[in-house]
Amino acid sequence: MSDKQADKHVLYLGDTSLSGAAAYLEGRMTAFGIGYDYVPSDRTLSTDEATRPRKLFVLSDYPAARLSRDAQTAILGQVDRGAGLLMIGGWESFHGHGGNWNDTPIANALPVELSAEDDRINCDQPALLIKAAEHEIVAGLPWATRPPTVGGFNRVVARPGSEALLLVQRFRVAYDAGRFEFTPIEQDPMLVIGTHGRGRTAALATDLAPHWVGGLVDWGDGERVTAQAPGSWRIEVGNFYSQFVANLLTWTGRLHVEPLR
């Protein structure tokens, strides 16, 4: 981690490595002008590192085994005093396949209830996002006229007192007599927000990087947005995806971002 902590408002844990999935969120934070420190999925965070002042903690594909209960308690102490906590979906998020966050202090602070078993839903047919409530995270985006797709998610349950902003609607699709027939099947929470003490919390059930992110990463009106974090590779995403990520980070962490580009 860098010794320059004053502007490192975000601690981002997981998404494998800078040369992998982490390039997406790190690339966007770099473009937004958000200072951060990064911890890859295979490195354990010490309690000392967890106590350094932050405005936002992001966990994405970071297994619970890498974060001791003391480190989790230190993070939650900051959230209780006003920092944000965001968990993003993936195979090692929520319960997942190796995430195992259920029955942890972090899980108790999230605005969703976690399963005690594998909660992964892989979508081989369309799964579209639906706006369920008005909120600044989802504002200004064409959820109704151009709903994005995702390729998978963790199945969670919104806690009482939380607010589900997005849902995911899955469809069974068949092709018959020259026509596609879409039959709605299951619907689940996709983005749920809440509070823990004075801090804001959010749970996004899908990933922000391939493969689960699906078509969401390209969501836009044709405008492409590029970015590159130091030490990583250049990413290219849709402009609506970029705006959604900015909204999610700034609300949860009470952050300021540079004009989008």
Coordinates of C-alpha atoms in Angstrom, one line a residue, residues 42 44 56-57 64-65 71 91 95 128 130 152 211 225 230 250 259-260:
D42 CA -4.8 -13.8 -2.6
T44 CA -4.7 -11.2 3.6
L56 CA -15.4 3.5 1.3
F57 CA -14.6 -0.2 1.6
A64 CA -13.9 -14.0 4.0
A65 CA -11.0 -16.2 5.0
A71 CA -10.0 -6.7 10.7
W91 CA -17.9 -16.4 -7.1
H95 CA -21.5 -17.0 0.0
L128 CA -32.6 -8.1 -17.4
I130 CA -35.3 -3.5 -13.6
G152 CA -24.9 -14.1 -13.4
H211 CA -18.0 -12.7 -17.1
V225 CA -15.4 5.1 -22.5
P230 CA -1.5 2.4 -13.2
T250 CA -20.1 8.3 -4.9
P259 CA -16.3 15.0 -14.7
L260 CA -17.0 11.7 -16.5

